[in-house]
Tab-separated table of C-alpha atoms in Angstrom:
chain	number	residue	atom	x	y	z
A	1	MET	CA	36.086	3.784	-16.414
A	2	ALA	CA	32.382	3.056	-16.632
A	3	SER	CA	30.543	4.419	-19.621
A	4	LEU	CA	28.977	7.803	-19.061
A	5	HIS	CA	25.351	7.833	-17.924
A	6	ASN	CA	22.932	10.643	-17.190
A	7	VAL	CA	20.776	10.065	-14.130
A	8	LEU	CA	17.610	11.966	-13.222
A	9	LEU	CA	17.299	11.826	-9.429
A	10	LEU	CA	13.811	12.780	-8.259
A	11	GLY	CA	13.697	13.856	-4.627
A	12	GLY	CA	17.348	14.805	-4.505
A	13	ASN	CA	17.327	16.298	-0.999
A	14	GLY	CA	16.130	13.087	0.636
A	15	LYS	CA	18.512	11.206	2.921
A	16	ILE	CA	18.901	8.224	0.582
A	17	ALA	CA	19.285	10.501	-2.443
A	18	GLN	CA	22.058	12.490	-0.752
A	19	LEU	CA	23.923	9.249	-0.061
A	20	LEU	CA	23.338	8.024	-3.608
A	21	THR	CA	24.436	11.196	-5.409
A	22	PRO	CA	28.195	10.884	-4.700
A	23	LEU	CA	28.113	7.162	-5.524
A	24	LEU	CA	26.849	7.996	-9.008
A	25	LEU	CA	29.232	10.922	-9.477
A	26	GLN	CA	32.170	8.719	-8.442
A	27	ARG	CA	31.346	6.564	-11.480
A	28	SER	CA	31.815	9.690	-13.630
A	29	TRP	CA	28.075	9.706	-14.313
A	30	ASN	CA	26.164	12.957	-14.576
A	31	VAL	CA	23.338	13.561	-12.101
A	32	THR	CA	20.454	16.002	-12.322
A	33	SER	CA	18.949	16.277	-8.846
A	34	ILE	CA	15.396	17.577	-8.546
A	35	ILE	CA	14.485	19.414	-5.336
A	36	ARG	CA	11.657	21.765	-4.363
A	37	ASP	CA	13.370	24.257	-2.032
A	38	PRO	CA	15.854	26.779	-3.494
A	39	ALA	CA	17.475	27.079	-0.061
A	40	GLN	CA	18.782	23.502	-0.438
A	41	VAL	CA	20.687	24.106	-3.677
A	42	ALA	CA	24.032	25.216	-2.247
A	43	ASN	CA	24.344	22.300	0.185
A	44	LEU	CA	23.410	19.773	-2.462
A	45	GLN	CA	25.910	21.138	-4.943
A	46	LYS	CA	28.682	20.391	-2.420
A	47	LEU	CA	27.939	16.679	-2.891
A	48	GLY	CA	29.663	16.921	-6.262
A	49	ASP	CA	32.908	18.464	-5.018
A	50	GLY	CA	35.964	16.646	-6.342
A	51	LEU	CA	34.034	13.871	-8.058
A	52	GLY	CA	34.169	12.776	-11.691
A	53	GLY	CA	30.619	13.384	-12.819
A	54	LYS	CA	28.736	16.620	-13.187
A	55	LEU	CA	25.972	17.498	-10.712
A	56	ASN	CA	23.135	19.748	-11.792
A	57	VAL	CA	20.490	20.794	-9.242
A	58	LEU	CA	17.074	21.868	-10.532
A	59	VAL	CA	14.328	23.396	-8.385
A	60	ARG	CA	10.943	21.925	-9.379
A	61	SER	CA	7.840	20.896	-7.455
A	62	LEU	CA	6.909	17.269	-8.075
A	63	GLU	CA	3.584	18.008	-6.414
A	64	GLU	CA	2.740	20.204	-9.393
A	65	VAL	CA	3.424	17.450	-11.944
A	66	THR	CA	-0.127	16.430	-12.798
A	67	SER	CA	0.259	14.710	-16.180
A	68	ASP	CA	2.488	12.318	-18.088
A	69	ALA	CA	3.202	15.190	-20.494
A	70	GLN	CA	4.609	17.394	-17.717
A	71	ALA	CA	6.848	14.574	-16.522
A	72	LYS	CA	7.930	13.894	-20.104
A	73	SER	CA	8.813	17.566	-20.532
A	74	LEU	CA	11.273	17.370	-17.618
A	75	ILE	CA	12.721	14.091	-18.904
A	76	ASP	CA	13.170	15.612	-22.349
A	77	GLU	CA	14.921	18.609	-20.765
A	78	VAL	CA	17.342	16.504	-18.707
A	79	LYS	CA	17.811	13.675	-21.254
A	80	PRO	CA	18.585	10.914	-18.722
A	81	ASP	CA	19.061	7.256	-19.533
A	82	TYR	CA	18.446	6.273	-15.897
A	83	VAL	CA	15.752	7.629	-13.564
A	84	VAL	CA	15.635	7.182	-9.777
A	85	TRP	CA	12.533	7.953	-7.722
A	86	SER	CA	13.583	8.759	-4.159
A	87	ALA	CA	10.921	11.395	-3.558
A	88	GLY	CA	7.766	11.393	-1.500
A	89	ALA	CA	5.662	13.019	1.141
A	90	GLY	CA	6.220	9.935	3.283
A	91	GLY	CA	2.697	10.043	4.641
A	92	LYS	CA	3.292	13.481	6.156
A	93	GLY	CA	0.968	16.428	5.742
A	94	ALA	CA	-2.481	16.245	4.190
A	95	PRO	CA	-3.449	12.858	2.709
A	96	GLU	CA	-3.861	14.543	-0.666
A	97	ARG	CA	-0.181	15.459	-0.675
A	98	THR	CA	0.907	11.832	-0.256
A	99	TYR	CA	-1.352	10.777	-3.105
A	100	LYS	CA	-0.204	13.666	-5.316
A	101	ILE	CA	3.502	12.875	-4.897
A	102	ASP	CA	3.980	9.222	-3.891
A	103	ARG	CA	1.249	7.938	-6.216
A	104	ASP	CA	0.294	10.394	-8.956
A	105	ALA	CA	3.584	12.161	-9.718
A	106	ALA	CA	5.485	8.870	-9.438
A	107	ILE	CA	3.115	7.239	-11.935
A	108	HIS	CA	3.458	10.172	-14.338
A	109	PHE	CA	7.257	9.854	-14.285
A	110	ILE	CA	7.087	6.074	-14.709
A	111	ARG	CA	4.867	6.322	-17.774
A	112	ALA	CA	6.907	9.185	-19.219
A	113	SER	CA	10.119	7.194	-18.710
A	114	VAL	CA	8.741	4.102	-20.433
A	115	ALA	CA	7.570	6.362	-23.280
A	116	THR	CA	11.127	7.700	-23.700
A	117	PRO	CA	13.246	5.179	-25.645
A	118	SER	CA	16.539	6.545	-24.307
A	119	VAL	CA	15.509	5.785	-20.694
A	120	THR	CA	16.441	2.163	-19.982
A	121	LYS	CA	16.273	1.895	-16.179
A	122	PHE	CA	13.969	3.286	-13.511
A	123	VAL	CA	14.657	2.544	-9.845
A	124	MET	CA	11.814	3.147	-7.414
A	125	ILE	CA	12.618	3.298	-3.697
A	126	SER	CA	9.563	1.716	-2.094
A	127	PHE	CA	9.090	-0.274	1.117
A	128	LEU	CA	8.860	-3.918	2.129
A	129	GLY	CA	5.161	-3.840	2.998
A	130	SER	CA	4.025	-2.539	-0.385
A	131	ARG	CA	2.141	-5.659	-1.509
A	132	LEU	CA	-1.399	-6.562	-2.540
A	133	ALA	CA	-1.121	-10.293	-1.791
A	134	ARG	CA	0.783	-12.663	0.504
A	135	PRO	CA	3.888	-14.050	-1.209
A	136	ALA	CA	4.520	-17.796	-0.963
A	137	TRP	CA	7.664	-17.246	1.140
A	138	TRP	CA	5.743	-15.489	3.958
A	139	SER	CA	3.661	-17.397	6.483
A	140	GLU	CA	0.060	-16.354	7.108
A	141	GLU	CA	1.128	-15.052	10.522
A	142	ILE	CA	3.803	-12.838	8.976
A	143	TRP	CA	1.311	-11.604	6.389
A	144	GLN	CA	-1.251	-10.661	9.028
A	145	GLN	CA	1.414	-8.793	11.000
A	146	GLN	CA	2.386	-6.937	7.844
A	147	LEU	CA	-1.232	-6.018	7.114
A	148	ALA	CA	-1.609	-4.633	10.622
A	149	THR	CA	1.418	-2.431	10.054
A	150	SER	CA	1.260	-1.289	6.453
A	151	ARG	CA	-2.496	-1.016	5.999
A	152	LYS	CA	-3.315	0.569	9.328
A	153	ALA	CA	-0.405	2.584	10.678
A	154	LEU	CA	0.738	3.592	7.162
A	155	GLN	CA	-2.570	3.456	5.305
A	156	ARG	CA	-2.310	6.358	2.857
A	157	TYR	CA	1.425	5.849	2.294
A	158	TYR	CA	0.762	2.165	1.609
A	159	GLU	CA	-2.050	2.947	-0.836
A	160	ALA	CA	0.084	5.451	-2.721
A	161	LYS	CA	3.210	3.289	-2.906
A	162	VAL	CA	1.521	0.030	-3.880
A	163	ALA	CA	-0.289	1.797	-6.728
A	164	ALA	CA	2.955	3.277	-8.099
A	165	ASP	CA	4.840	-0.016	-7.665
A	166	GLU	CA	2.211	-1.871	-9.700
A	167	VAL	CA	2.365	0.697	-12.513
A	168	LEU	CA	6.164	0.466	-12.642
A	169	TYR	CA	6.004	-3.305	-12.936
A	170	VAL	CA	3.238	-3.402	-15.547
A	171	GLU	CA	4.568	-0.509	-17.633
A	172	GLY	CA	8.133	-1.781	-17.400
A	173	LYS	CA	7.118	-5.081	-18.999
A	174	LYS	CA	6.020	-3.246	-22.132
A	175	ARG	CA	9.609	-2.674	-23.280
A	176	PRO	CA	12.160	-5.517	-23.447
A	177	ASP	CA	14.988	-2.986	-23.179
A	178	PHE	CA	13.594	-1.325	-20.025
A	179	ALA	CA	14.126	-2.377	-16.403
A	180	GLY	CA	11.676	-1.066	-13.823
A	181	ILE	CA	13.373	-1.964	-10.544
A	182	CYS	CA	11.437	-1.594	-7.304
A	183	LEU	CA	13.844	-1.669	-4.338
A	184	ARG	CA	11.912	-2.333	-1.147
A	185	PRO	CA	13.701	-1.699	2.177
A	186	GLY	CA	12.445	-2.156	5.726
A	187	ARG	CA	12.645	0.365	8.573
A	188	LEU	CA	15.303	2.870	7.539
A	189	THR	CA	18.283	3.591	9.805
A	190	THR	CA	21.388	5.781	9.782
A	191	GLU	CA	23.799	2.827	10.065
A	192	PRO	CA	26.729	2.684	7.616
A	193	VAL	CA	26.834	0.466	4.540
A	194	GLY	CA	26.809	-3.166	5.530
A	195	LYS	CA	25.835	-6.634	4.412
A	196	VAL	CA	22.298	-7.146	3.172
A	197	GLY	CA	19.486	-9.561	2.589
A	198	LEU	CA	18.138	-9.127	-0.950
A	199	GLY	CA	15.336	-10.944	-2.739
A	200	LYS	CA	12.651	-13.254	-1.357
A	201	LEU	CA	13.179	-12.714	2.360
A	202	PRO	CA	11.382	-14.980	4.879
A	203	VAL	CA	10.529	-12.042	7.146
A	204	ALA	CA	8.421	-8.947	6.572
A	205	SER	CA	10.059	-6.555	9.004
A	206	GLY	CA	13.509	-5.413	10.016
A	207	THR	CA	15.988	-2.623	9.460
A	208	SER	CA	17.601	-1.301	6.305
A	209	SER	CA	20.517	1.092	6.404
A	210	ARG	CA	19.876	4.077	4.136
A	211	ALA	CA	23.519	3.877	3.098
A	212	SER	CA	22.978	0.274	1.994
A	213	VAL	CA	19.833	1.263	0.097
A	214	ALA	CA	21.849	3.899	-1.763
A	215	HIS	CA	24.688	1.431	-2.402
A	216	LEU	CA	22.304	-1.194	-3.790
A	217	THR	CA	20.603	1.406	-5.985
A	218	ALA	CA	23.943	2.321	-7.544
A	219	LEU	CA	24.842	-1.350	-8.023
A	220	LEU	CA	21.497	-2.088	-9.682
A	221	LEU	CA	21.912	0.852	-12.044
A	222	ASP	CA	25.389	-0.477	-12.815
A	223	ALA	CA	24.232	-4.068	-13.453
A	224	PRO	CA	24.081	-4.593	-17.238
A	225	ASN	CA	21.591	-7.482	-17.272
A	226	VAL	CA	19.155	-6.428	-14.538
A	227	LYS	CA	15.517	-7.024	-15.458
A	228	ASN	CA	12.138	-5.575	-14.546
A	229	SER	CA	11.634	-6.773	-10.948
A	230	TRP	CA	10.808	-6.117	-7.326
A	231	LEU	CA	13.646	-6.703	-4.849
A	232	ASP	CA	12.999	-6.759	-1.108
A	233	MET	CA	15.951	-5.793	1.096
A	234	LEU	CA	16.964	-5.752	4.737
A	235	ASP	CA	20.234	-5.591	6.605
A	236	GLY	CA	21.649	-9.113	6.379
A	237	ASP	CA	24.707	-11.293	5.884
A	238	GLU	CA	25.483	-11.128	2.156
A	239	ASP	CA	27.900	-8.749	0.478
A	240	PRO	CA	25.887	-6.198	-1.540
A	241	GLU	CA	27.802	-6.857	-4.758
A	242	ALA	CA	27.266	-10.612	-4.430
A	243	ALA	CA	23.585	-10.119	-3.581
A	244	VAL	CA	22.956	-8.009	-6.681
A	245	LYS	CA	24.905	-10.428	-8.883
A	246	ARG	CA	22.896	-13.386	-7.532
A	247	CYS	CA	19.521	-11.693	-7.950
A	248	VAL	CA	20.315	-10.554	-11.486
A	249	GLU	CA	21.701	-13.932	-12.587
A	250	GLU	CA	18.819	-15.891	-11.017
A	251	GLY	CA	16.138	-13.467	-12.186
A	252	VAL	CA	14.810	-13.001	-8.654
A	253	ASP	CA	11.475	-11.171	-8.693
A	254	CYS	CA	9.569	-10.471	-5.471
A	255	ALA	CA	6.506	-9.373	-7.441
A	256	GLU	CA	5.718	-13.086	-7.625
A	257	GLY	CA	2.338	-13.676	-6.000
A	258	GLU	CA	0.925	-10.274	-6.949
A	259	PRO	CA	-2.249	-10.326	-9.075
A	260	PHE	CA	-0.445	-8.636	-11.985
A	261	PHE	CA	2.641	-10.892	-11.906
């Protein structure tokens, strides 16, 4: 049996988070799922039925987390060793809401996690287009297409996510025993778990099954030697377990090419 871990899952009612929760509980890990609507508690608690770990559902508004100290208070309450950010306004509602959650609250939890010695991994669910610069493995044409998508159609979401992703990378480097892992899927679908492409992908668009995103998140949390890194992912032709093993062993890092790399 895997050693017991305590996971703080931020944005627990999201589709990826609901797929991830049983995967963590099956490992006999404990999960504290943070949601904002009390009406969602009963349905979420059913995700833990018959599984080895303990599921605790807390009702808190991430939108109201406006400082590192507030985020640290929640971390100190839950006492996780792993944190997963699967929350966000997703560009919906007022622009301020996207910035408050996807950028500001995410950054507060990142900094609070790095400041907590017992937290050793933080997985951020981001998206493939969250980049400041063209990576060497993308052509200029692909880069321009990506700019047209991420910086126009998804402008405020892009701005919020790329800011949080940079902070995770930079802050994560401050501790040798901390892995800030930014998992970066493409267009999300409801397809079942399947084979994946993971790492430096030659394309900037495509589909990513939410179930595969959840599966990869669990595998990355489970990987003992995973390092601070960005990992792009799409549906592909490699077994997820093999893809994670390869990326961890080779030290794949898709943050290469960013100004802070």
